Amino acid sequence: MRGVPFACSVVVSLRRDFGADTFVTSMAGKAFLILFLTLSFTVLGSAGERYTLKVTEGTSPGGGPALVVENALVRYRFWAENGVLASSYLYFAPYGTRELDVVPGWTQDKEPELIQDVSLPLEIWPQGTPLDEPLIYQISYAQQGEKVLEVKLAWQGEGLEVEKRFVVVEDALYTVPVEIHFRGQGQGIKLILGHYPQGKGVPELVYLYDGQKRSSPLASGSFEGIGLVSKDSVFFWRFQGVKGLKPFQGRNDAGQPVFGVEIPAFSGELLLRGTLYAGRNRYILLEKAGLEGIVKLGFFSQFLVGVIRFLEILYRATGNYGWAIILFTITAQFFLFPLTRTQIRSMAKMQRLQPKIQRLQRLYKDDKEAFQKHVMELYRQEKVNPLGGCFPFLLQFPFLILLWQSIFNSAELFHLSPPFLWIPDLSLPDPYYIIIVLTVGVQLLGQWITTRRSGAQAAGGTQLIGWIFPLFFAFLFRNFPAGLWLYWFLYSSIQSLLQGIVYWELSRVAPAPKPEDAGEN
């Protein structure tokens, strides 16, 4: 209870120093921030189950059975014809991305279409000879809880049985564990992993040997995977536990280029295990899938990965990315506090000097050189740096950019995390624009307080910009991720709070000049 008398004394002091109207406005802003943070506590421990796997049975374009499995990020399509994974359509498209099909062979138009005569993933060529007619597999699935589903494609021919199992999981990693069981006699069997696009601007075909990316197959070394890597997406197969597996490139009967692996000769049974990554090119997700070796990070990207990991640590500690962003903002403002305080003090002193500067303008309206000389002398006497408020403000933008890129490059993790208050997904825009309205409100409140303290006649042009900028900023970036706006809201609120503290400090040193003082001769 010792804090209560202290808090009351601070309130009385603020009321005495700022005046009733300003005091009420300042305290309203602080109370609003406290209320917002208090409400945020309600999301802790309330993860909830927002997504479950969806399964739809249908038919393929060729008229055979088909299965569509959808999780929170991807819509997979399995066809009984040749037992293939026909499509991996990324329908979750956060800001700066677009919907696309990662399985090679689909056009990248707004409505993707399958290129004629392409071979799709996990088509099998027995004895190394493509078939004239498709093999029809039996297709089935088994639900293993709300977040795991297994799809099975089985075919039995003369002397050979093939069973393909895919495990679709509700997570953010774009990975699908795959098992292929061969039973019988097999020699020279080729497993098609996908269509190999050719031409300018197509994805790069890369190989993985001993955890290292290669641009061509090696004669020695442990072969671990093969796939396509582009700027936007990755379609990559990683295998394990099969000796003698070799990559190959070739063409199907229609002349379409393909890539895949040659299955070593076997008699009896052979089990081929692997994992397919069919999703966006996100280092943090590739790393979790064990595929960090197929991409190379620059200096900024390495720094960015560190920020993403820091946010993940905060997320694990709080259980919500909303709180992770709040703690990130507080951490950033803690390190910037000395510069921020200098910025606000400089701005406050500049505002308090406006009446004197306006008086100098009238005295030396016909002599600009003398006016500038006296203004600089005034700055020197008052120990004010006219540029002191700019640099600390600009330092906010690297943090803003880092957070923006962090959200962009880990949007899937945000998407699968619990909602924050009314915002279902912090990687997407606020569906109700509430966080934008709140941010603009805090900024306009701060501008109103500044105007009252500096006087209505001071720096009219600057004040006009102060009123217009928040509205312009909100309109321009209204579709940015809500997580970014949460940071900007907290930053603006903290700035208003620090501004009140600094003005309180200055008011105790010397009273602020009255607006009418600008009219003295």
Short mmCIF file of C-alpha atoms in Angstrom, two decimals:
data_model
loop_
_atom_site.label_atom_id
_atom_site.label_comp_id
_atom_site.label_asym_id
_atom_site.label_seq_id
_atom_site.Cartn_x
_atom_site.Cartn_y
_atom_site.Cartn_z
CA MET A 1 0.00 0.00 0.00
CA ARG A 2 3.02 2.28 0.16
CA GLY A 3 2.55 2.98 -3.55
CA VAL A 4 -0.90 4.55 -3.10
CA PRO A 5 0.23 7.81 -1.38
CA PHE A 6 3.01 8.12 -3.94
CA ALA A 7 0.57 7.63 -6.83
CA CYS A 8 -1.80 10.23 -5.32
CA SER A 9 1.04 12.74 -4.96
CA VAL A 10 2.00 12.20 -8.59
CA VAL A 11 -1.62 12.77 -9.69
CA VAL A 12 -1.86 15.97 -7.67
CA SER A 13 1.49 17.16 -9.03
CA LEU A 14 0.45 16.41 -12.61
CA ARG A 15 -2.85 18.19 -12.13
CA ARG A 16 -1.10 21.23 -10.69
CA ASP A 17 1.58 21.36 -13.39
CA PHE A 18 -0.49 20.58 -16.47
CA GLY A 19 -3.86 22.03 -15.60
CA ALA A 20 -7.19 20.25 -15.36
CA ASP A 21 -7.98 19.79 -19.07
CA THR A 22 -4.56 18.56 -20.04
CA PHE A 23 -4.42 16.37 -16.97
CA VAL A 24 -7.70 14.65 -17.84
CA THR A 25 -6.64 14.09 -21.44
CA SER A 26 -3.23 12.76 -20.46
CA MET A 27 -4.67 10.42 -17.85
CA ALA A 28 -7.35 9.24 -20.29
CA GLY A 29 -4.66 8.19 -22.73
CA LYS A 30 -2.75 6.36 -20.03
CA ALA A 31 -5.90 4.72 -18.69
CA PHE A 32 -6.76 3.57 -22.21
CA LEU A 33 -3.35 1.94 -22.59
CA ILE A 34 -3.67 0.23 -19.20
CA LEU A 35 -7.15 -1.02 -20.13
CA PHE A 36 -5.85 -2.37 -23.44
CA LEU A 37 -2.99 -4.24 -21.75
CA THR A 38 -5.31 -5.57 -19.06
CA LEU A 39 -7.70 -6.97 -21.65
CA SER A 40 -4.75 -8.61 -23.38
CA PHE A 41 -4.25 -10.84 -20.36
CA THR A 42 -7.47 -12.63 -21.26
CA VAL A 43 -5.80 -14.31 -24.25
CA LEU A 44 -3.18 -16.03 -22.11
CA GLY A 45 -3.80 -19.74 -21.90
CA SER A 46 -6.77 -19.57 -24.30
CA ALA A 47 -5.22 -21.24 -27.31
CA GLY A 48 -8.37 -22.97 -28.49
CA GLU A 49 -8.68 -25.16 -31.59
CA ARG A 50 -9.26 -22.93 -34.56
CA TYR A 51 -8.45 -25.35 -37.34
CA THR A 52 -9.21 -28.97 -38.14
CA LEU A 53 -8.37 -30.97 -41.24
CA LYS A 54 -11.05 -31.10 -43.91
CA VAL A 55 -11.50 -34.04 -46.28
CA THR A 56 -13.56 -34.06 -49.48
CA GLU A 57 -14.03 -36.98 -51.86
CA GLY A 58 -14.40 -36.26 -55.56
CA THR A 59 -13.21 -37.15 -59.03
CA SER A 60 -10.08 -36.26 -60.99
CA PRO A 61 -10.19 -34.64 -64.46
CA GLY A 62 -9.78 -38.14 -65.90
CA GLY A 63 -12.90 -39.35 -64.09
CA GLY A 64 -11.16 -41.44 -61.43
CA PRO A 65 -11.52 -41.16 -57.65
CA ALA A 66 -9.84 -38.19 -55.98
CA LEU A 67 -9.37 -36.90 -52.47
CA VAL A 68 -8.93 -33.29 -51.30
CA VAL A 69 -7.34 -32.72 -47.88
CA GLU A 70 -7.15 -29.17 -46.54
CA ASN A 71 -5.33 -27.81 -43.51
CA ALA A 72 -4.92 -24.19 -42.41
CA LEU A 73 -2.35 -23.44 -45.12
CA VAL A 74 -2.56 -25.91 -48.00
CA ARG A 75 -5.14 -27.75 -50.07
CA TYR A 76 -3.74 -31.13 -51.20
CA ARG A 77 -5.27 -33.17 -54.01
CA PHE A 78 -4.63 -36.90 -54.47
CA TRP A 79 -5.65 -38.76 -57.62
CA ALA A 80 -6.19 -42.49 -58.00
CA GLU A 81 -4.81 -42.32 -61.54
CA ASN A 82 -1.15 -43.32 -61.14
CA GLY A 83 -1.52 -42.72 -57.39
CA VAL A 84 -0.18 -39.17 -57.47
CA LEU A 85 -0.09 -36.08 -55.31
CA ALA A 86 -1.63 -33.90 -57.97
CA SER A 87 -1.65 -30.53 -56.23
CA SER A 88 -0.34 -28.62 -53.23
CA TYR A 89 -2.23 -25.36 -53.44
CA LEU A 90 -1.16 -22.64 -50.99
CA TYR A 91 -4.39 -20.78 -50.33
CA PHE A 92 -3.09 -19.01 -47.22
CA ALA A 93 -1.60 -15.85 -48.74
CA PRO A 94 -0.55 -13.18 -46.21
CA TYR A 95 0.41 -9.63 -47.20
CA GLY A 96 2.99 -9.57 -49.98
CA THR A 97 2.24 -13.08 -51.28
CA ARG A 98 -0.23 -14.71 -53.64
CA GLU A 99 -2.02 -18.01 -53.84
CA LEU A 100 -0.15 -20.59 -55.91
CA ASP A 101 0.27 -24.30 -56.60
CA VAL A 102 3.69 -25.57 -55.60
CA VAL A 103 3.47 -28.91 -57.42
CA PRO A 104 5.37 -28.35 -60.70
CA GLY A 105 3.26 -28.62 -63.82
CA TRP A 106 0.56 -26.11 -62.89
CA THR A 107 0.40 -22.67 -64.46
CA GLN A 108 0.85 -19.77 -62.06
CA ASP A 109 -2.20 -17.86 -63.28
CA LYS A 110 -4.95 -16.64 -60.97
CA GLU A 111 -6.76 -19.89 -61.76
CA PRO A 112 -3.94 -22.49 -62.16
CA GLU A 113 -4.35 -25.12 -64.85
CA LEU A 114 -2.39 -28.32 -65.33
CA ILE A 115 -0.03 -28.27 -68.29
CA GLN A 116 -0.93 -30.95 -70.81
CA ASP A 117 0.82 -34.33 -70.54
CA VAL A 118 2.98 -33.52 -67.51
CA SER A 119 3.92 -36.26 -65.06
CA LEU A 120 2.88 -35.65 -61.47
CA PRO A 121 4.71 -36.54 -58.23
CA LEU A 122 5.11 -40.20 -57.27
CA GLU A 123 4.12 -41.62 -60.61
CA ILE A 124 5.97 -44.96 -60.97
CA TRP A 125 7.58 -46.31 -64.11
CA PRO A 126 8.06 -50.07 -63.55
CA GLN A 127 11.15 -51.54 -65.15
CA GLY A 128 12.07 -48.03 -66.31
CA THR A 129 9.39 -47.99 -69.02
CA PRO A 130 6.56 -45.37 -68.97
CA LEU A 131 3.07 -46.80 -69.30
CA ASP A 132 0.61 -46.02 -72.08
CA GLU A 133 -2.35 -46.27 -69.71
CA PRO A 134 -2.48 -44.91 -66.14
CA LEU A 135 -2.35 -47.32 -63.22
CA ILE A 136 -5.50 -46.99 -61.11
CA TYR A 137 -4.81 -47.04 -57.39
CA GLN A 138 -7.24 -47.65 -54.58
CA ILE A 139 -7.51 -44.48 -52.53
CA SER A 140 -8.50 -44.30 -48.86
CA TYR A 141 -7.85 -42.25 -45.77
CA ALA A 142 -7.85 -42.63 -42.01
CA GLN A 143 -8.34 -39.82 -39.51
CA GLN A 144 -5.81 -40.02 -36.67
CA GLY A 145 -7.19 -37.24 -34.50
CA GLU A 146 -8.25 -33.72 -35.46
CA LYS A 147 -4.80 -32.70 -36.59
CA VAL A 148 -3.43 -35.80 -38.33
CA LEU A 149 -4.78 -37.64 -41.37
CA GLU A 150 -3.23 -40.47 -43.38
CA VAL A 151 -3.95 -40.93 -47.09
CA LYS A 152 -3.22 -44.36 -48.62
CA LEU A 153 -2.88 -45.15 -52.33
CA ALA A 154 -2.47 -48.86 -53.14
CA TRP A 155 -1.91 -50.73 -56.43
CA GLN A 156 -1.24 -54.39 -57.18
CA GLY A 157 0.15 -55.63 -60.48
CA GLU A 158 1.86 -58.72 -61.79
CA GLY A 159 4.81 -59.42 -59.51
CA LEU A 160 4.71 -55.99 -57.85
CA GLU A 161 2.64 -54.25 -55.19
CA VAL A 162 2.95 -50.57 -54.34
CA GLU A 163 1.49 -48.74 -51.37
CA LYS A 164 1.97 -44.99 -50.83
CA ARG A 165 1.17 -43.36 -47.52
CA PHE A 166 0.96 -39.61 -46.96
CA VAL A 167 0.54 -38.02 -43.53
CA VAL A 168 -1.09 -34.58 -43.60
CA VAL A 169 -0.63 -32.65 -40.34
CA GLU A 170 -2.19 -29.42 -39.12
CA ASP A 171 0.97 -27.40 -38.58
CA ALA A 172 2.91 -24.50 -40.07
CA LEU A 173 5.76 -26.43 -41.71
CA TYR A 174 4.41 -27.33 -45.18
CA THR A 175 5.80 -30.84 -44.69
CA VAL A 176 4.17 -34.15 -45.61
CA PRO A 177 5.84 -37.36 -44.38
CA VAL A 178 5.70 -40.02 -47.10
CA GLU A 179 6.26 -43.78 -47.09
CA ILE A 180 6.31 -45.97 -50.22
CA HIS A 181 6.20 -49.75 -49.75
CA PHE A 182 7.33 -51.97 -52.63
CA ARG A 183 6.63 -55.71 -52.45
CA GLY A 184 7.69 -58.29 -55.00
CA GLN A 185 10.48 -58.13 -57.55
CA GLY A 186 11.80 -54.78 -58.69
CA GLN A 187 14.63 -53.72 -60.95
CA GLY A 188 15.12 -50.47 -62.84
CA ILE A 189 12.04 -48.85 -61.32
CA LYS A 190 11.91 -45.07 -61.58
CA LEU A 191 9.93 -42.89 -59.21
CA ILE A 192 8.86 -39.57 -60.73
CA LEU A 193 9.07 -36.72 -58.24
CA GLY A 194 7.79 -33.98 -60.49
CA HIS A 195 7.72 -32.05 -63.72
CA TYR A 196 10.96 -30.18 -64.47
CA PRO A 197 10.07 -26.69 -65.81
CA GLN A 198 12.48 -25.31 -68.36
CA GLY A 199 13.09 -21.87 -69.78
CA LYS A 200 13.85 -18.47 -68.31
CA GLY A 201 12.84 -17.63 -64.74
CA VAL A 202 11.94 -21.18 -63.75
CA PRO A 203 12.81 -22.69 -60.34
CA GLU A 204 16.29 -24.11 -59.83
CA LEU A 205 16.68 -27.88 -59.62
CA VAL A 206 18.91 -28.57 -56.62
CA TYR A 207 20.32 -31.66 -54.95
CA LEU A 208 21.17 -32.33 -51.31
CA TYR A 209 24.33 -34.28 -50.53
CA ASP A 210 25.53 -34.66 -46.95
CA GLY A 211 23.37 -31.71 -45.93
CA GLN A 212 24.84 -29.42 -48.60
CA LYS A 213 23.14 -27.88 -51.62
CA ARG A 214 24.47 -28.96 -55.03
CA SER A 215 23.53 -27.79 -58.50
CA SER A 216 24.21 -31.18 -60.10
CA PRO A 217 24.34 -34.81 -58.93
CA LEU A 218 27.60 -36.09 -57.47
CA ALA A 219 29.37 -39.35 -58.20
CA SER A 220 30.16 -39.78 -54.52
CA GLY A 221 28.63 -38.66 -51.24
CA SER A 222 25.39 -39.45 -49.50
CA PHE A 223 22.39 -38.43 -51.64
CA GLU A 224 19.64 -37.04 -49.40
CA GLY A 225 17.18 -35.18 -51.59
CA ILE A 226 16.19 -33.38 -54.75
CA GLY A 227 13.72 -30.64 -55.64
CA LEU A 228 12.92 -27.23 -57.04
CA VAL A 229 13.74 -23.95 -55.30
CA SER A 230 12.46 -20.55 -56.40
CA LYS A 231 12.30 -17.15 -54.77
CA ASP A 232 8.70 -17.73 -53.64
CA SER A 233 8.39 -21.46 -53.11
CA VAL A 234 10.20 -24.73 -52.43
CA PHE A 235 9.19 -28.17 -53.69
CA PHE A 236 11.71 -30.60 -52.25
CA TRP A 237 11.90 -34.31 -51.43
CA ARG A 238 14.18 -35.52 -48.68
CA PHE A 239 14.79 -39.25 -48.27
CA GLN A 240 16.28 -41.38 -45.55
CA GLY A 241 17.42 -44.92 -44.93
CA VAL A 242 17.68 -46.22 -48.53
CA LYS A 243 21.08 -47.07 -49.96
CA GLY A 244 21.60 -46.99 -53.69
CA LEU A 245 18.97 -44.31 -54.34
CA LYS A 246 20.06 -42.16 -57.30
CA PRO A 247 18.60 -39.00 -58.86
CA PHE A 248 17.80 -38.82 -62.56
CA GLN A 249 16.36 -36.50 -65.19
CA GLY A 250 14.44 -37.63 -68.26
CA ARG A 251 11.28 -37.21 -70.34
CA ASN A 252 7.95 -38.97 -70.35
CA ASP A 253 6.26 -40.41 -73.46
CA ALA A 254 4.83 -36.99 -74.31
CA GLY A 255 8.28 -35.40 -74.22
CA GLN A 256 7.70 -33.48 -70.98
CA PRO A 257 10.83 -33.20 -68.78
CA VAL A 258 10.74 -34.94 -65.41
CA PHE A 259 13.03 -35.48 -62.45
CA GLY A 260 13.00 -38.26 -59.91
CA VAL A 261 14.95 -41.13 -58.37
CA GLU A 262 15.93 -44.61 -59.46
CA ILE A 263 14.90 -47.30 -56.97
CA PRO A 264 17.64 -49.86 -56.24
CA ALA A 265 16.89 -53.45 -57.26
CA PHE A 266 15.07 -55.44 -54.59
CA SER A 267 13.47 -58.81 -54.00
CA GLY A 268 10.82 -59.09 -51.34
CA GLU A 269 10.14 -55.74 -49.72
CA LEU A 270 11.59 -52.24 -49.92
CA LEU A 271 10.48 -49.30 -47.80
CA LEU A 272 11.27 -45.80 -49.02
CA ARG A 273 10.79 -43.09 -46.37
CA GLY A 274 10.90 -39.39 -47.04
CA THR A 275 9.45 -35.98 -46.38
CA LEU A 276 8.01 -33.60 -48.91
CA TYR A 277 8.31 -29.85 -48.31
CA ALA A 278 5.83 -28.14 -50.63
CA GLY A 279 5.39 -24.57 -49.50
CA ARG A 280 6.75 -21.06 -49.37
CA ASN A 281 10.44 -20.27 -49.28
CA ARG A 282 10.79 -19.45 -45.56
CA TYR A 283 14.16 -20.17 -43.98
CA ILE A 284 12.76 -20.57 -40.48
CA LEU A 285 10.34 -23.26 -41.74
CA LEU A 286 12.94 -24.96 -43.92
CA GLU A 287 15.24 -25.11 -40.91
CA LYS A 288 12.54 -26.81 -38.84
CA ALA A 289 12.10 -29.30 -41.71
CA GLY A 290 15.87 -29.99 -41.79
CA LEU A 291 16.32 -28.31 -45.18
CA GLU A 292 18.30 -25.21 -44.20
CA GLY A 293 21.15 -26.48 -46.41
CA ILE A 294 19.30 -25.73 -49.66
CA VAL A 295 19.17 -21.95 -49.11
CA LYS A 296 21.88 -19.41 -48.40
CA LEU A 297 21.37 -16.52 -46.01
CA GLY A 298 22.77 -13.02 -46.43
CA PHE A 299 23.81 -10.77 -43.57
CA PHE A 300 20.41 -9.10 -43.14
CA SER A 301 18.64 -12.46 -43.39
CA GLN A 302 20.80 -13.90 -40.61
CA PHE A 303 19.92 -10.93 -38.40
CA LEU A 304 16.25 -11.33 -39.33
CA VAL A 305 16.29 -15.02 -38.36
CA GLY A 306 17.60 -13.96 -34.94
CA VAL A 307 14.62 -11.60 -34.49
CA ILE A 308 12.18 -14.34 -35.53
CA ARG A 309 13.72 -16.71 -32.99
CA PHE A 310 13.48 -14.01 -30.32
CA LEU A 311 9.76 -13.62 -31.10
CA GLU A 312 9.38 -17.40 -30.89
CA ILE A 313 10.97 -17.37 -27.44
CA LEU A 314 8.54 -14.66 -26.33
CA TYR A 315 5.67 -16.64 -27.85
CA ARG A 316 6.61 -19.80 -25.97
CA ALA A 317 6.87 -17.77 -22.76
CA THR A 318 3.46 -16.08 -23.16
CA GLY A 319 1.44 -18.44 -25.36
CA ASN A 320 0.36 -15.67 -27.73
CA TYR A 321 2.06 -13.68 -30.48
CA GLY A 322 0.15 -10.57 -29.42
CA TRP A 323 1.99 -10.59 -26.11
CA ALA A 324 5.21 -11.49 -27.90
CA ILE A 325 4.90 -8.29 -29.97
CA ILE A 326 4.07 -6.27 -26.84
CA LEU A 327 7.22 -7.54 -25.11
CA PHE A 328 9.24 -6.97 -28.29
CA THR A 329 8.00 -3.37 -28.40
CA ILE A 330 8.82 -2.77 -24.75
CA THR A 331 12.29 -4.25 -25.26
CA ALA A 332 12.92 -2.03 -28.29
CA GLN A 333 11.72 1.08 -26.46
CA PHE A 334 13.87 0.20 -23.45
CA PHE A 335 17.03 0.25 -25.57
CA LEU A 336 15.91 3.42 -27.37
CA PHE A 337 14.75 5.21 -24.23
CA PRO A 338 17.80 7.52 -23.83
CA LEU A 339 17.53 8.67 -27.44
CA THR A 340 13.74 8.87 -27.30
CA ARG A 341 13.90 11.02 -24.18
CA THR A 342 16.40 13.31 -25.91
CA GLN A 343 14.10 13.51 -28.93
CA ILE A 344 11.05 14.46 -26.88
CA ARG A 345 12.98 17.01 -24.78
CA SER A 346 14.33 18.59 -27.95
CA MET A 347 10.83 18.78 -29.48
CA ALA A 348 9.41 20.20 -26.23
CA LYS A 349 12.10 22.86 -25.99
CA MET A 350 11.57 23.79 -29.64
CA GLN A 351 7.87 24.25 -28.98
CA ARG A 352 8.55 26.39 -25.91
CA LEU A 353 10.84 28.60 -28.01
CA GLN A 354 8.26 29.21 -30.74
CA PRO A 355 6.98 32.51 -29.23
CA LYS A 356 10.56 33.88 -29.11
CA ILE A 357 11.27 32.71 -32.65
CA GLN A 358 8.07 34.35 -33.91
CA ARG A 359 9.08 37.56 -32.17
CA LEU A 360 12.47 37.42 -33.95
CA GLN A 361 10.65 36.88 -37.24
CA ARG A 362 8.77 40.14 -36.79
CA LEU A 363 11.88 42.05 -35.70
CA TYR A 364 14.02 40.83 -38.62
CA LYS A 365 11.39 40.21 -41.29
CA ASP A 366 13.47 42.15 -43.82
CA ASP A 367 16.83 40.65 -42.87
CA LYS A 368 16.86 36.85 -43.19
CA GLU A 369 20.55 36.57 -42.44
CA ALA A 370 20.18 38.43 -39.14
CA PHE A 371 17.12 36.38 -38.29
CA GLN A 372 19.00 33.12 -38.83
CA LYS A 373 21.94 34.39 -36.78
CA HIS A 374 19.74 35.33 -33.81
CA VAL A 375 17.80 32.05 -34.02
CA MET A 376 21.02 30.03 -33.88
CA GLU A 377 22.19 32.12 -30.96
CA LEU A 378 18.88 31.42 -29.23
CA TYR A 379 19.35 27.69 -29.81
CA ARG A 380 22.86 27.92 -28.36
CA GLN A 381 21.72 29.79 -25.27
CA GLU A 382 18.86 27.36 -24.63
CA LYS A 383 21.04 24.31 -25.50
CA VAL A 384 18.61 23.11 -28.15
CA ASN A 385 19.57 21.05 -31.18
CA PRO A 386 16.97 21.70 -33.93
CA LEU A 387 17.76 18.29 -35.46
CA GLY A 388 17.77 16.47 -32.13
CA GLY A 389 14.24 15.14 -32.59
CA CYS A 390 14.81 13.60 -36.02
CA PHE A 391 17.46 10.93 -35.58
CA PRO A 392 15.85 9.03 -32.67
CA PHE A 393 12.53 9.02 -34.54
CA LEU A 394 14.21 7.52 -37.61
CA LEU A 395 15.70 4.79 -35.42
CA GLN A 396 12.17 3.41 -34.97
CA PHE A 397 11.99 2.40 -38.61
CA PRO A 398 14.66 -0.34 -38.48
CA PHE A 399 12.67 -1.98 -35.66
CA LEU A 400 9.48 -1.53 -37.66
CA ILE A 401 11.07 -3.06 -40.76
CA LEU A 402 12.54 -5.95 -38.76
CA LEU A 403 9.17 -6.73 -37.22
CA TRP A 404 7.43 -6.45 -40.59
CA GLN A 405 9.89 -8.86 -42.22
CA SER A 406 9.72 -11.17 -39.22
CA ILE A 407 5.94 -11.39 -39.48
CA PHE A 408 6.19 -11.83 -43.26
CA ASN A 409 8.76 -14.64 -42.98
CA SER A 410 6.97 -16.48 -40.18
CA ALA A 411 3.36 -15.68 -41.09
CA GLU A 412 2.47 -19.37 -40.96
CA LEU A 413 3.50 -19.53 -37.28
CA PHE A 414 1.32 -16.48 -36.54
CA HIS A 415 -1.55 -17.98 -38.50
CA LEU A 416 -1.59 -21.20 -36.44
CA SER A 417 -1.25 -19.38 -33.11
CA PRO A 418 -4.18 -18.34 -30.86
CA PRO A 419 -6.10 -15.15 -31.73
CA PHE A 420 -5.34 -11.91 -29.91
CA LEU A 421 -8.40 -10.09 -28.58
CA TRP A 422 -10.60 -9.41 -31.63
CA ILE A 423 -7.77 -10.08 -34.11
CA PRO A 424 -7.89 -13.68 -35.39
CA ASP A 425 -4.50 -13.52 -37.16
CA LEU A 426 -1.77 -10.95 -36.52
CA SER A 427 -0.08 -11.77 -39.83
CA LEU A 428 -3.17 -10.51 -41.71
CA PRO A 429 -4.89 -7.10 -41.65
CA ASP A 430 -7.24 -6.33 -38.78
CA PRO A 431 -10.62 -7.36 -40.27
CA TYR A 432 -12.37 -4.53 -38.41
CA TYR A 433 -9.56 -1.91 -38.61
CA ILE A 434 -9.96 -1.35 -34.86
CA ILE A 435 -6.23 -1.35 -34.14
CA ILE A 436 -5.74 1.28 -36.87
CA VAL A 437 -8.47 3.51 -35.40
CA LEU A 438 -6.94 3.15 -31.93
CA THR A 439 -3.47 4.03 -33.23
CA VAL A 440 -4.70 7.09 -35.09
CA GLY A 441 -6.68 8.11 -31.99
CA VAL A 442 -3.59 7.92 -29.76
CA GLN A 443 -1.53 9.91 -32.27
CA LEU A 444 -4.18 12.60 -32.66
CA LEU A 445 -4.56 12.76 -28.89
CA GLY A 446 -0.82 13.34 -28.58
CA GLN A 447 -0.98 16.03 -31.24
CA TRP A 448 -3.86 17.75 -29.43
CA ILE A 449 -1.91 17.76 -26.16
CA THR A 450 1.15 19.15 -27.94
CA THR A 451 -0.92 21.89 -29.55
CA ARG A 452 -2.39 23.00 -26.22
CA ARG A 453 1.02 23.11 -24.56
CA SER A 454 2.82 24.95 -27.35
CA GLY A 455 0.06 27.43 -28.08
CA ALA A 456 -2.31 27.68 -31.01
CA GLN A 457 -0.12 30.19 -32.85
CA ALA A 458 3.09 28.15 -32.71
CA ALA A 459 4.38 26.30 -35.74
CA GLY A 460 1.05 26.22 -37.57
CA GLY A 461 2.45 24.34 -40.60
CA THR A 462 4.11 21.73 -38.41
CA GLN A 463 0.88 21.27 -36.46
CA LEU A 464 -1.07 20.77 -39.67
CA ILE A 465 1.31 17.99 -40.69
CA GLY A 466 0.92 16.49 -37.24
CA TRP A 467 -2.86 16.27 -37.75
CA ILE A 468 -2.73 14.95 -41.33
CA PHE A 469 0.16 12.48 -41.10
CA PRO A 470 -1.58 9.86 -38.88
CA LEU A 471 -4.62 9.82 -41.17
CA PHE A 472 -2.49 9.57 -44.32
CA PHE A 473 -0.31 6.86 -42.75
CA ALA A 474 -3.38 4.86 -41.72
CA PHE A 475 -4.94 5.01 -45.20
CA LEU A 476 -1.69 4.10 -46.96
CA PHE A 477 -0.86 1.10 -44.77
CA ARG A 478 -4.34 -0.04 -43.76
CA ASN A 479 -3.79 -3.52 -45.26
CA PHE A 480 -0.52 -4.17 -43.44
CA PRO A 481 -0.42 -7.03 -40.88
CA ALA A 482 -2.29 -6.30 -37.66
CA GLY A 483 0.84 -7.28 -35.70
CA LEU A 484 2.68 -4.35 -37.25
CA TRP A 485 -0.12 -2.00 -36.29
CA LEU A 486 -0.05 -3.40 -32.74
CA TYR A 487 3.61 -2.39 -32.52
CA TRP A 488 2.85 1.08 -33.88
CA PHE A 489 -0.04 1.52 -31.44
CA LEU A 490 2.14 0.60 -28.48
CA TYR A 491 4.97 2.79 -29.74
CA SER A 492 2.60 5.76 -30.11
CA SER A 493 1.14 5.16 -26.63
CA ILE A 494 4.59 4.92 -25.04
CA GLN A 495 5.64 8.09 -26.87
CA SER A 496 2.61 9.94 -25.49
CA LEU A 497 3.37 8.71 -21.99
CA LEU A 498 7.04 9.71 -22.23
CA GLN A 499 6.01 13.04 -23.72
CA GLY A 500 3.84 13.73 -20.68
CA ILE A 501 6.70 12.85 -18.35
CA VAL A 502 9.17 15.08 -20.18
CA TYR A 503 6.76 18.03 -20.21
CA TRP A 504 6.22 17.49 -16.51
CA GLU A 505 9.99 17.57 -15.94
CA LEU A 506 10.38 20.77 -17.96
CA SER A 507 7.44 22.46 -16.25
CA ARG A 508 9.13 21.97 -12.90
CA VAL A 509 12.28 23.66 -14.18
CA ALA A 510 10.62 26.67 -15.79
CA PRO A 511 6.99 27.53 -16.62
CA ALA A 512 5.99 27.21 -20.25
CA PRO A 513 5.64 30.55 -22.11
CA LYS A 514 2.10 31.67 -22.67
CA PRO A 515 0.79 31.95 -26.23
CA GLU A 516 0.22 35.69 -25.83
CA ASP A 517 3.94 36.14 -25.18
CA ALA A 518 4.42 35.73 -28.91
CA GLY A 519 2.83 39.10 -29.39
CA GLU A 520 5.36 41.04 -27.31
CA ASN A 521 7.48 43.63 -29.09
#
